[in-house]
Structure formats: C-alpha cells, structure tokens
Amino acid sequence: MHFVIKKNELLTGLQQIVRVIPSRTTKPILYGVKIDAEFNRVKMTAYDLEIGLEILIENNDQDQNEVLQVEEPGSTVLNAKFLLEIVRKLPQQLVRFDMKNRIATIQSGAATYTLNGLDSREFPLLPQVDDDEKLSMGCSLFLQAIQKTVYAVATIESRPTLTGVHFRLKEDTLTLTGTDSHRLSNLKISVDTLKEYSFEEAIMPSKTLQELLRILPASEEMVEITLADHQMLIRYDNIHFYSRLIEGTYPDISRIIPESFRTSIQIGTKRLIESIERAALLARENDNHVIRIHLRPSQTEITSTSQELGKVSEVIEPLSFEGEELLLACNARFLLESLRTIDTEDVSIQFTGPGSAFILKPIESDTNHLQLILPVRLNHA
Amino acid sequence: MHFVIKKNELLTGLQQIVRVIPSRTTKPILYGVKIDAEFNRVKMTAYDLEIGLEILIENNDQDQNEVLQVEEPGSTVLNAKFLLEIVRKLPQQLVRFDMKNRIATIQSGAATYTLNGLDSREFPLLPQVDDDEKLSMGCSLFLQAIQKTVYAVATIESRPTLTGVHFRLKEDTLTLTGTDSHRLSNLKISVDTLKEYSFEEAIMPSKTLQELLRILPASEEMVEITLADHQMLIRYDNIHFYSRLIEGTYPDISRIIPESFRTSIQIGTKRLIESIERAALLARENDNHVIRIHLRPSQTEITSTSQELGKVSEVIEPLSFEGEELLLACNARFLLESLRTIDTEDVSIQFTGPGSAFILKPIESDTNHLQLILPVRLNHA
C-alpha cells in the first residue's frame, strides 16, 4: 500500500472516525480504524458493532487540487485515537502512507512514524444494508427533528423500546416520538413521498442519534436514510453512518395526549426559561428537581425551596390566561429541556390539573411539535 | 444589613472568591464567603486556612457611576459557589441585599432569593500580616517569573521545601528557584531596592502561586508583596491575597549547576518543541516519557519507541553545534515544560554527557533564566 494524502482531509475524517471508537472494549481491533486504499479513493472505517462509520476520501473531479494519489492499493488497521494525534501534529500538508509486512510508515516533512498495523481481515464487517429504498430530507431539518425529540427518551433500559426515538412514515408525514413515560415529545414533518417506499416504522437508538447530531453538519444538503431489518444506513456527502435499530413494538401514544384543559397560558419562552433556571438552582438540592408553578389570572409564580439553602420566588406576567387558578409541581430539568427545544418567541402551555400531564406547543410555528410533561405529586397541596 | 450593589462587580468578585473555596472540607463554614458591608464598601472573604482572599468593592471617587450603596452595615456568611450561580443568573443589574435574623434576601428584578446565612463570628480570621515592608513590581513581570519557575517544583511531598518556589532578595536582585531534584528553573530579576527591607528569603507554596496565576491579571500595574513570619500578603488593586509560607531550609543549588560542557547546540525553539511533541506521542506509552536525542554536527535527531505502537524519528538542523557527538535520553514532558517557558526564537542547550544535567537558556533575552534537566539513564547506550 502506498498513497499520498492531504493532511487536512485525513484529519477531518479521523476526527469523525474517533467518535465511534469505543473507549473500552474486549476486542482490541475495535480501537482501530481500517484504512482501505482503493484505486482512486481511501476509505476509513470504524465499527463498534452497534454503530459503524465509513468516511470516503477521494479527489473531487471539479477540483484541480488533488487531495489524494493512490500508488498501490492495500489495507491496514491502525489505532485510531493514536493516529489522530499523530496526524494532528504532522509538520507538513503532504502525508505519505506506506505499508510493508504490516508495518505502516507515515511520513511528513522531516518526521517519520513507523506504526505496527493489525490484520485488516480481522476487522468486523459492516452490516449489509440494501439501499434501494431511501428517504431523503435536508440535513438541517433532520438534525432539528432529532434534537427536538431525543432529549425525552428513557436513559434506563428497563423498557428498551423507550431508549430510542420512534420514526413512523405515513403518506407524506414523518412522525418522530421520544418518551421516557414521564414526558414525551412528538414532532411531525412533511417529506417528499417516495413511491413504493416500504418502510413504516423504526426505533433509532438514542446513542445513534446523539452521534448523528455530532457528526452531521446543519446544512441544507440532503441526507439519505435507508432502513432495513434491524439496521439503518445514513448517507451524507462522504459519510456513511450505520447503526442497529431497536427491536420491539413502540407503545401507542395517541391515547395519552389530553384533549380538554382546565387552564391555558401563553407566555414568553425566554422569560420563562430564565425564571425556571433561577428556581432550578435551589431545586437541584431536592430529589426530583421540584419547582412549583402557581397559575393565577394575571401572574405565573415560580417558586422553589431547599431546606438547607433557602427559597426563591419569581413572578411573570403571562401573555394570556384562560381557565381556573392552579398550583402544580414539576421537575425543573424536564421543563427546561422541553422549553429549550421551542424556537418561537412565545409558548402555549395547557394544563389538565395538578396530577395530569400538561402540554407545551410553540406559538406561530411551521413545525407541528407537541410536548407533554407529567407533574410531580405535591405532598401538601 | 442592607445594601444595593451592581451585579457585574459582585459577579467578578465572586468568580475570584470561589477559586479559594475548598471542594471538600470538614468545616462547612469554609464553603462560605463572608460578606461584610461596611460604611462605604463591601468586603468579601474566603479562607481555606492556607490561602485567604479578600475582595473589596467600593465606589471609585472619580466615577460618577456608583457601584455600591450601603444603607446599613452588617455581616453574614453564605455558601459561595451557590451564591455565584445565583448572581450569575440574576435578571437585572441592580441587586439588593438584606439580612435579618440570619436570613439573607437577595432581590433583583422580579426574582427574590431567601438564603440561610451562617454566623460570621464563626468564620476563621485571616492571618495578621504587618505590611510596613513591601516589595513591589509590575504584576505582569511577577506572573511571568512565577510561570517560568513553578512548573519545576516537586509535586510529591517527601521534601516539603521543594514543593514551593524559593524567593531570595539580595541587593536589587530577586532570584526565584523551583526544582523537584530532576530538573530546576532559576530566574533572576532586578527590582527597586527598598531601604531597610528585612526580607531575605521565603518559600511560596506551588498551590499559592498557581492561584495567583489565575487570579491576577497580566497588567503593568504594581503588585505589592509583603512577607512576614510564615505568612505572606499580596495586594493588587482591590484584591488582598494571603497565603502561608513553607517552612524549612531551601537547598543550596549553586554547586549543582555545571560550568563546563561537552556539547553545545543552538536551535529554533518552536521547531524543537513541535518535534518533541511528535516524539512524545509515543513516549507517553513508556514509564518515563523517554525520548532519545542524538546530537551530531549537522543534525539533531529526536526518536522515540513504543513496543506496542511503533517508532517515530525526526531530524532537525541546529543553528550551531560545538563539541562532540552525543546520545542521551530524556523525559519528554520535562523537556517540553522547560522549552515552553522560553519566549525567545532560539534556545541554547549545553550538555555535559549522557548521565549529567544539561542546561537550557534563552538566546538574546533580557531575562537571566537558566533551566537544568537531568537525563534518563539509557539501558543500552
């Protein structure tokens, strides 16, 4: 194997590759990045057996500035994190890779590294995903949809299906749902209907989605999503991202969304977030991050008490109030995480009572986004 | 106690105060900041019994813009880290403090915090330091001198005197020395001689100096240093910084500095640092971060080997070479930490042999700075 490559392209690729490298594993080869030099491209692969990432580096036809020149194809596996550190510190833009008898030589300027390679035949194969059927949408839209739902999924694994975000495609609407059974986020987006697309639903693991948020850029370029049995493949530019899917039946959430309300308010989103952040400082000290919300016609009062430290209270004037006075308690962290996904100036909150779920919706938004939070039971109401 | 204060001044002060707050202590009152509202100023104090910090907030006479208005003097102790978080999130610039029956009320805009205060009479008293005799110098110069010596002090406490930087004043020269017995840094600076200044020498704890590096700004304003028995006081602007001194006799270092050399080179500082950083990546894997330096008339070769990962080698052309060819091994971290204190373009390194200390000096510098590193013994030379 012999190839010459531009340092920046190699560096960018490796920075993404290392996100998938496990920090601990019983299979040392998984600490490695597989490097395949092919006729006119270099492919770097990392795979922790759950998430796989392939980065392709090739010359852009339109670009005179060659990033790569493969002289002899070949394959090796090198410690990925270590390789990243080396490449980061290389003195020159041109980097030469050579491989002979499993010893890789990396040379740039006056610096020469000789690294012990592993046998690339021992590197696990990525899952086969038949990509005949693809769903495609703007990358930025896809990432926003993930952001607005993934925060609500369960972190403990007693109900595995709840540890992922549920995707359902029906006609030209894609519905994403995340819930940990104490709160829920449900988002509908319109997608281009693709003829004969057989995909109906899938549960994407939270970890997979968190990685996608880190790896994909918020660009208007299209991302292609292919779902197969138990596996998915996401393609964006030179990135191929593989992940297993969560198996099992996702619960039917339609019946838990309340339809009539006792009290409704509209309130400034930023003003409410800041006020809850202040109350959360004291709420942190109690078990459930409990703050109290007292809804009165002309004022919404947020309070929080810590036996040890003291008390905080703050009054906000809502934009509108309908229904009856209500006092309820709620997990400040849940409320903040929901409010932070709302990108409209004002938010509508609809309450059904101190013991039943309340609903948050953006006001004047293009997105069909509904969030639900279950209050905390008050010991003495 | 009643006072009104500007949020920004309070915030800046508290951000410095919390640096001195211990992260764990058996005396809970030390988590607190003592707040003393006096006639026309507010004093905030933190003291972990080793390092004490006093921040004074008062109205600047020249400034029409009042930062403080004390209506009723008083004193309390509040949890410092918690108070900082509260102040950081306060909605308005004007902050009102009230205290009654040990309950402090902090009010800003629509937010009101009620905090449980502790009895300020239980807060430990800062050491009494008689500040008749002061040594003063530019703050930036003082900080640079600390930076260039403190990195070399011992971190393990088997010889307590080596865990601090030694300051000696003789005529109008202040000499700072840090050493852990494997390496040493020695810096001389000229100071204004002060008549009848009785201070001769003191050992300042490394932790104290690290805190000073964080708290004091790199400004040209003067810093005043007062040394008393076992205690020191450093004043800068509205900051009073107290620390204990290390007791004991500092070793005489004059006899360990070699005076004749076998090999001398002059080399580009940045180029050498980068090359050692590359070699250090592999050196990290072995016990002593060992890299090898091979000095030849026209080239300096840096190499490092890791059984597991591989090998790196790099050749640099020195600016000048005098004496005989030499191969020696050395701790890469020690070498990097020394080189990084050198702010001149080129560095002079003088070697006495593979088993004896070598000396690093800046070339064409105003500062009289000498660093010494002991090589690592080679198993097979």
PDB file of C-alpha atoms in Angstrom, chain B residues 145-302:
ATOM      1  CA  ALA B 145       8.592  34.925  36.876  1.00  0.00           C
ATOM      2  CA  ILE B 146       6.184  32.539  38.617  1.00  0.00           C
ATOM      3  CA  GLN B 147       5.273  30.807  35.353  1.00  0.00           C
ATOM      4  CA  LYS B 148       8.915  30.246  34.459  1.00  0.00           C
ATOM      5  CA  THR B 149       9.782  28.550  37.756  1.00  0.00           C
ATOM      6  CA  VAL B 150       6.690  26.971  39.317  1.00  0.00           C
ATOM      7  CA  TYR B 151       6.377  24.199  36.686  1.00  0.00           C
ATOM      8  CA  ALA B 152       9.616  22.631  38.010  1.00  0.00           C
ATOM      9  CA  VAL B 153       8.661  22.231  41.689  1.00  0.00           C
ATOM     10  CA  ALA B 154       8.093  18.824  43.297  1.00  0.00           C
ATOM     11  CA  THR B 155       4.547  17.506  43.425  1.00  0.00           C
ATOM     12  CA  ILE B 156       5.189  14.757  45.955  1.00  0.00           C
ATOM     13  CA  GLU B 157       5.685  15.933  49.469  1.00  0.00           C
ATOM     14  CA  SER B 158       8.626  13.835  50.643  1.00  0.00           C
ATOM     15  CA  ARG B 159      10.714  17.019  50.749  1.00  0.00           C
ATOM     16  CA  PRO B 160       8.266  19.809  51.646  1.00  0.00           C
ATOM     17  CA  THR B 161      10.697  22.651  50.869  1.00  0.00           C
ATOM     18  CA  LEU B 162      10.845  21.509  47.226  1.00  0.00           C
ATOM     19  CA  THR B 163       7.055  21.846  46.809  1.00  0.00           C
ATOM     20  CA  GLY B 164       7.375  25.628  46.575  1.00  0.00           C
ATOM     21  CA  VAL B 165       9.294  28.288  44.693  1.00  0.00           C
ATOM     22  CA  HIS B 166      12.183  29.831  46.607  1.00  0.00           C
ATOM     23  CA  PHE B 167      12.401  33.659  46.559  1.00  0.00           C
ATOM     24  CA  ARG B 168      15.654  35.311  47.585  1.00  0.00           C
ATOM     25  CA  LEU B 169      16.284  39.063  47.652  1.00  0.00           C
ATOM     26  CA  LYS B 170      19.904  40.179  47.617  1.00  0.00           C
ATOM     27  CA  GLU B 171      20.691  43.788  46.957  1.00  0.00           C
ATOM     28  CA  ASP B 172      18.476  44.668  43.989  1.00  0.00           C
ATOM     29  CA  THR B 173      18.153  41.167  42.553  1.00  0.00           C
ATOM     30  CA  LEU B 174      15.257  38.842  43.246  1.00  0.00           C
ATOM     31  CA  THR B 175      16.083  35.200  42.482  1.00  0.00           C
ATOM     32  CA  LEU B 176      13.352  32.590  42.045  1.00  0.00           C
ATOM     33  CA  THR B 177      14.126  28.871  42.039  1.00  0.00           C
ATOM     34  CA  GLY B 178      11.928  25.826  41.525  1.00  0.00           C
ATOM     35  CA  THR B 179      13.211  22.250  41.493  1.00  0.00           C
ATOM     36  CA  ASP B 180      11.985  18.714  42.042  1.00  0.00           C
ATOM     37  CA  SER B 181      15.600  17.398  42.078  1.00  0.00           C
ATOM     38  CA  HIS B 182      15.277  16.024  38.498  1.00  0.00           C
ATOM     39  CA  ARG B 183      15.033  19.457  36.921  1.00  0.00           C
ATOM     40  CA  LEU B 184      15.450  23.037  38.013  1.00  0.00           C
ATOM     41  CA  SER B 185      14.492  26.518  36.907  1.00  0.00           C
ATOM     42  CA  ASN B 186      16.328  29.584  38.136  1.00  0.00           C
ATOM     43  CA  LEU B 187      15.379  33.143  37.258  1.00  0.00           C
ATOM     44  CA  LYS B 188      16.872  36.473  38.328  1.00  0.00           C
ATOM     45  CA  ILE B 189      15.036  39.782  38.051  1.00  0.00           C
ATOM     46  CA  SER B 190      16.025  43.303  39.032  1.00  0.00           C
ATOM     47  CA  VAL B 191      13.728  45.042  41.470  1.00  0.00           C
ATOM     48  CA  ASP B 192      13.751  48.508  43.001  1.00  0.00           C
ATOM     49  CA  THR B 193      15.795  48.226  46.132  1.00  0.00           C
ATOM     50  CA  LEU B 194      13.846  49.285  49.148  1.00  0.00           C
ATOM     51  CA  LYS B 195      15.717  50.688  52.074  1.00  0.00           C
ATOM     52  CA  GLU B 196      15.697  48.584  55.212  1.00  0.00           C
ATOM     53  CA  TYR B 197      13.778  45.777  53.665  1.00  0.00           C
ATOM     54  CA  SER B 198      14.493  42.944  56.081  1.00  0.00           C
ATOM     55  CA  PHE B 199      13.144  40.101  53.918  1.00  0.00           C
ATOM     56  CA  GLU B 200      15.841  37.743  52.661  1.00  0.00           C
ATOM     57  CA  GLU B 201      14.180  34.561  51.547  1.00  0.00           C
ATOM     58  CA  ALA B 202      10.874  32.676  51.577  1.00  0.00           C
ATOM     59  CA  ILE B 203       9.360  29.557  50.014  1.00  0.00           C
ATOM     60  CA  MET B 204       5.955  30.147  48.406  1.00  0.00           C
ATOM     61  CA  PRO B 205       3.759  27.029  48.039  1.00  0.00           C
ATOM     62  CA  SER B 206       3.129  25.908  44.474  1.00  0.00           C
ATOM     63  CA  LYS B 207      -0.648  25.912  45.027  1.00  0.00           C
ATOM     64  CA  THR B 208      -0.487  29.559  46.136  1.00  0.00           C
ATOM     65  CA  LEU B 209       1.434  30.530  43.024  1.00  0.00           C
ATOM     66  CA  GLN B 210      -0.924  28.609  40.742  1.00  0.00           C
ATOM     67  CA  GLU B 211      -3.836  30.512  42.287  1.00  0.00           C
ATOM     68  CA  LEU B 212      -2.038  33.826  41.824  1.00  0.00           C
ATOM     69  CA  LEU B 213      -1.543  32.972  38.138  1.00  0.00           C
ATOM     70  CA  ARG B 214      -5.318  32.538  37.859  1.00  0.00           C
ATOM     71  CA  ILE B 215      -6.420  35.481  39.973  1.00  0.00           C
ATOM     72  CA  LEU B 216      -4.019  38.279  38.986  1.00  0.00           C
ATOM     73  CA  PRO B 217      -4.172  39.841  35.507  1.00  0.00           C
ATOM     74  CA  ALA B 218      -1.096  40.263  33.274  1.00  0.00           C
ATOM     75  CA  SER B 219      -1.125  44.035  33.737  1.00  0.00           C
ATOM     76  CA  GLU B 220       1.604  46.618  34.115  1.00  0.00           C
ATOM     77  CA  GLU B 221       0.089  47.852  37.399  1.00  0.00           C
ATOM     78  CA  MET B 222       2.146  47.227  40.516  1.00  0.00           C
ATOM     79  CA  VAL B 223       1.688  44.297  42.843  1.00  0.00           C
ATOM     80  CA  GLU B 224       2.853  44.621  46.471  1.00  0.00           C
ATOM     81  CA  ILE B 225       4.374  41.650  48.230  1.00  0.00           C
ATOM     82  CA  THR B 226       4.695  41.566  51.993  1.00  0.00           C
ATOM     83  CA  LEU B 227       6.465  38.670  53.690  1.00  0.00           C
ATOM     84  CA  ALA B 228       6.194  38.008  57.389  1.00  0.00           C
ATOM     85  CA  ASP B 229       6.932  35.004  59.562  1.00  0.00           C
ATOM     86  CA  HIS B 230       5.199  32.030  57.902  1.00  0.00           C
ATOM     87  CA  GLN B 231       2.701  34.237  56.050  1.00  0.00           C
ATOM     88  CA  MET B 232       2.592  36.451  53.031  1.00  0.00           C
ATOM     89  CA  LEU B 233       0.213  39.084  51.730  1.00  0.00           C
ATOM     90  CA  ILE B 234      -0.069  40.123  48.118  1.00  0.00           C
ATOM     91  CA  ARG B 235      -2.038  43.234  47.224  1.00  0.00           C
ATOM     92  CA  TYR B 236      -3.165  44.144  43.779  1.00  0.00           C
ATOM     93  CA  ASP B 237      -5.897  46.681  43.094  1.00  0.00           C
ATOM     94  CA  ASN B 238      -8.916  45.597  45.192  1.00  0.00           C
ATOM     95  CA  ILE B 239      -7.504  42.102  45.829  1.00  0.00           C
ATOM     96  CA  HIS B 240      -5.775  41.039  49.052  1.00  0.00           C
ATOM     97  CA  PHE B 241      -4.302  37.569  48.745  1.00  0.00           C
ATOM     98  CA  TYR B 242      -2.960  35.761  51.838  1.00  0.00           C
ATOM     99  CA  SER B 243      -1.002  32.526  51.992  1.00  0.00           C
ATOM    100  CA  ARG B 244       1.076  30.549  54.435  1.00  0.00           C
ATOM    101  CA  LEU B 245       4.754  30.096  53.522  1.00  0.00           C
ATOM    102  CA  ILE B 246       6.640  26.797  53.529  1.00  0.00           C
ATOM    103  CA  GLU B 247       8.988  26.443  56.484  1.00  0.00           C
ATOM    104  CA  GLY B 248      12.417  24.858  56.278  1.00  0.00           C
ATOM    105  CA  THR B 249      15.795  25.473  54.670  1.00  0.00           C
ATOM    106  CA  TYR B 250      15.957  25.530  50.888  1.00  0.00           C
ATOM    107  CA  PRO B 251      18.896  23.529  49.445  1.00  0.00           C
ATOM    108  CA  ASP B 252      21.914  25.371  48.055  1.00  0.00           C
ATOM    109  CA  ILE B 253      21.671  24.923  44.312  1.00  0.00           C
ATOM    110  CA  SER B 254      24.805  26.805  43.246  1.00  0.00           C
ATOM    111  CA  ARG B 255      27.049  23.732  43.333  1.00  0.00           C
ATOM    112  CA  ILE B 256      24.841  21.559  41.076  1.00  0.00           C
ATOM    113  CA  ILE B 257      24.978  23.875  38.071  1.00  0.00           C
ATOM    114  CA  PRO B 258      27.686  22.558  35.713  1.00  0.00           C
ATOM    115  CA  GLU B 259      30.232  25.004  34.377  1.00  0.00           C
ATOM    116  CA  SER B 260      31.988  23.155  31.571  1.00  0.00           C
ATOM    117  CA  PHE B 261      30.273  21.390  28.670  1.00  0.00           C
ATOM    118  CA  ARG B 262      30.982  18.611  26.192  1.00  0.00           C
ATOM    119  CA  THR B 263      28.444  19.540  23.511  1.00  0.00           C
ATOM    120  CA  SER B 264      26.580  22.790  22.876  1.00  0.00           C
ATOM    121  CA  ILE B 265      23.867  23.499  20.344  1.00  0.00           C
ATOM    122  CA  GLN B 266      21.701  26.438  19.403  1.00  0.00           C
ATOM    123  CA  ILE B 267      18.379  25.513  17.875  1.00  0.00           C
ATOM    124  CA  GLY B 268      14.973  27.019  16.909  1.00  0.00           C
ATOM    125  CA  THR B 269      12.716  26.856  19.970  1.00  0.00           C
ATOM    126  CA  LYS B 270       9.389  26.311  18.167  1.00  0.00           C
ATOM    127  CA  ARG B 271      10.822  23.763  15.743  1.00  0.00           C
ATOM    128  CA  LEU B 272      12.286  21.757  18.650  1.00  0.00           C
ATOM    129  CA  ILE B 273       9.056  21.923  20.688  1.00  0.00           C
ATOM    130  CA  GLU B 274       6.980  20.610  17.767  1.00  0.00           C
ATOM    131  CA  SER B 275       9.403  17.820  17.081  1.00  0.00           C
ATOM    132  CA  ILE B 276       9.448  16.719  20.735  1.00  0.00           C
ATOM    133  CA  GLU B 277       5.654  16.909  20.859  1.00  0.00           C
ATOM    134  CA  ARG B 278       5.525  14.418  17.975  1.00  0.00           C
ATOM    135  CA  ALA B 279       8.002  12.096  19.674  1.00  0.00           C
ATOM    136  CA  ALA B 280       6.159  12.500  22.993  1.00  0.00           C
ATOM    137  CA  LEU B 281       3.055  10.849  21.496  1.00  0.00           C
ATOM    138  CA  LEU B 282       4.921   7.544  21.525  1.00  0.00           C
ATOM    139  CA  ALA B 283       6.991   8.335  24.619  1.00  0.00           C
ATOM    140  CA  ARG B 284       3.749   8.596  26.612  1.00  0.00           C
ATOM    141  CA  GLU B 285       3.445   4.824  26.450  1.00  0.00           C
ATOM    142  CA  ASN B 286       6.686   4.189  28.322  1.00  0.00           C
ATOM    143  CA  ASP B 287       7.256   4.852  32.008  1.00  0.00           C
ATOM    144  CA  ASN B 288       9.401   7.960  31.984  1.00  0.00           C
ATOM    145  CA  HIS B 289       8.181   9.560  28.743  1.00  0.00           C
ATOM    146  CA  VAL B 290      11.638   8.751  27.399  1.00  0.00           C
ATOM    147  CA  ILE B 291      12.781  10.159  24.083  1.00  0.00           C
ATOM    148  CA  ARG B 292      16.289   9.942  22.696  1.00  0.00           C
ATOM    149  CA  ILE B 293      18.294  12.860  21.421  1.00  0.00           C
ATOM    150  CA  HIS B 294      21.205  12.158  19.118  1.00  0.00           C
ATOM    151  CA  LEU B 295      23.455  15.182  18.683  1.00  0.00           C
ATOM    152  CA  ARG B 296      25.561  15.179  15.540  1.00  0.00           C
ATOM    153  CA  PRO B 297      27.430  18.147  13.999  1.00  0.00           C
ATOM    154  CA  SER B 298      24.877  18.902  11.300  1.00  0.00           C
ATOM    155  CA  GLN B 299      21.747  17.258  12.671  1.00  0.00           C
ATOM    156  CA  THR B 300      19.873  16.717  15.910  1.00  0.00           C
ATOM    157  CA  GLU B 301      17.802  13.526  15.734  1.00  0.00           C
ATOM    158  CA  ILE B 302      14.816  13.012  18.045  1.00  0.00           C
TER     159      ILE B 302
END
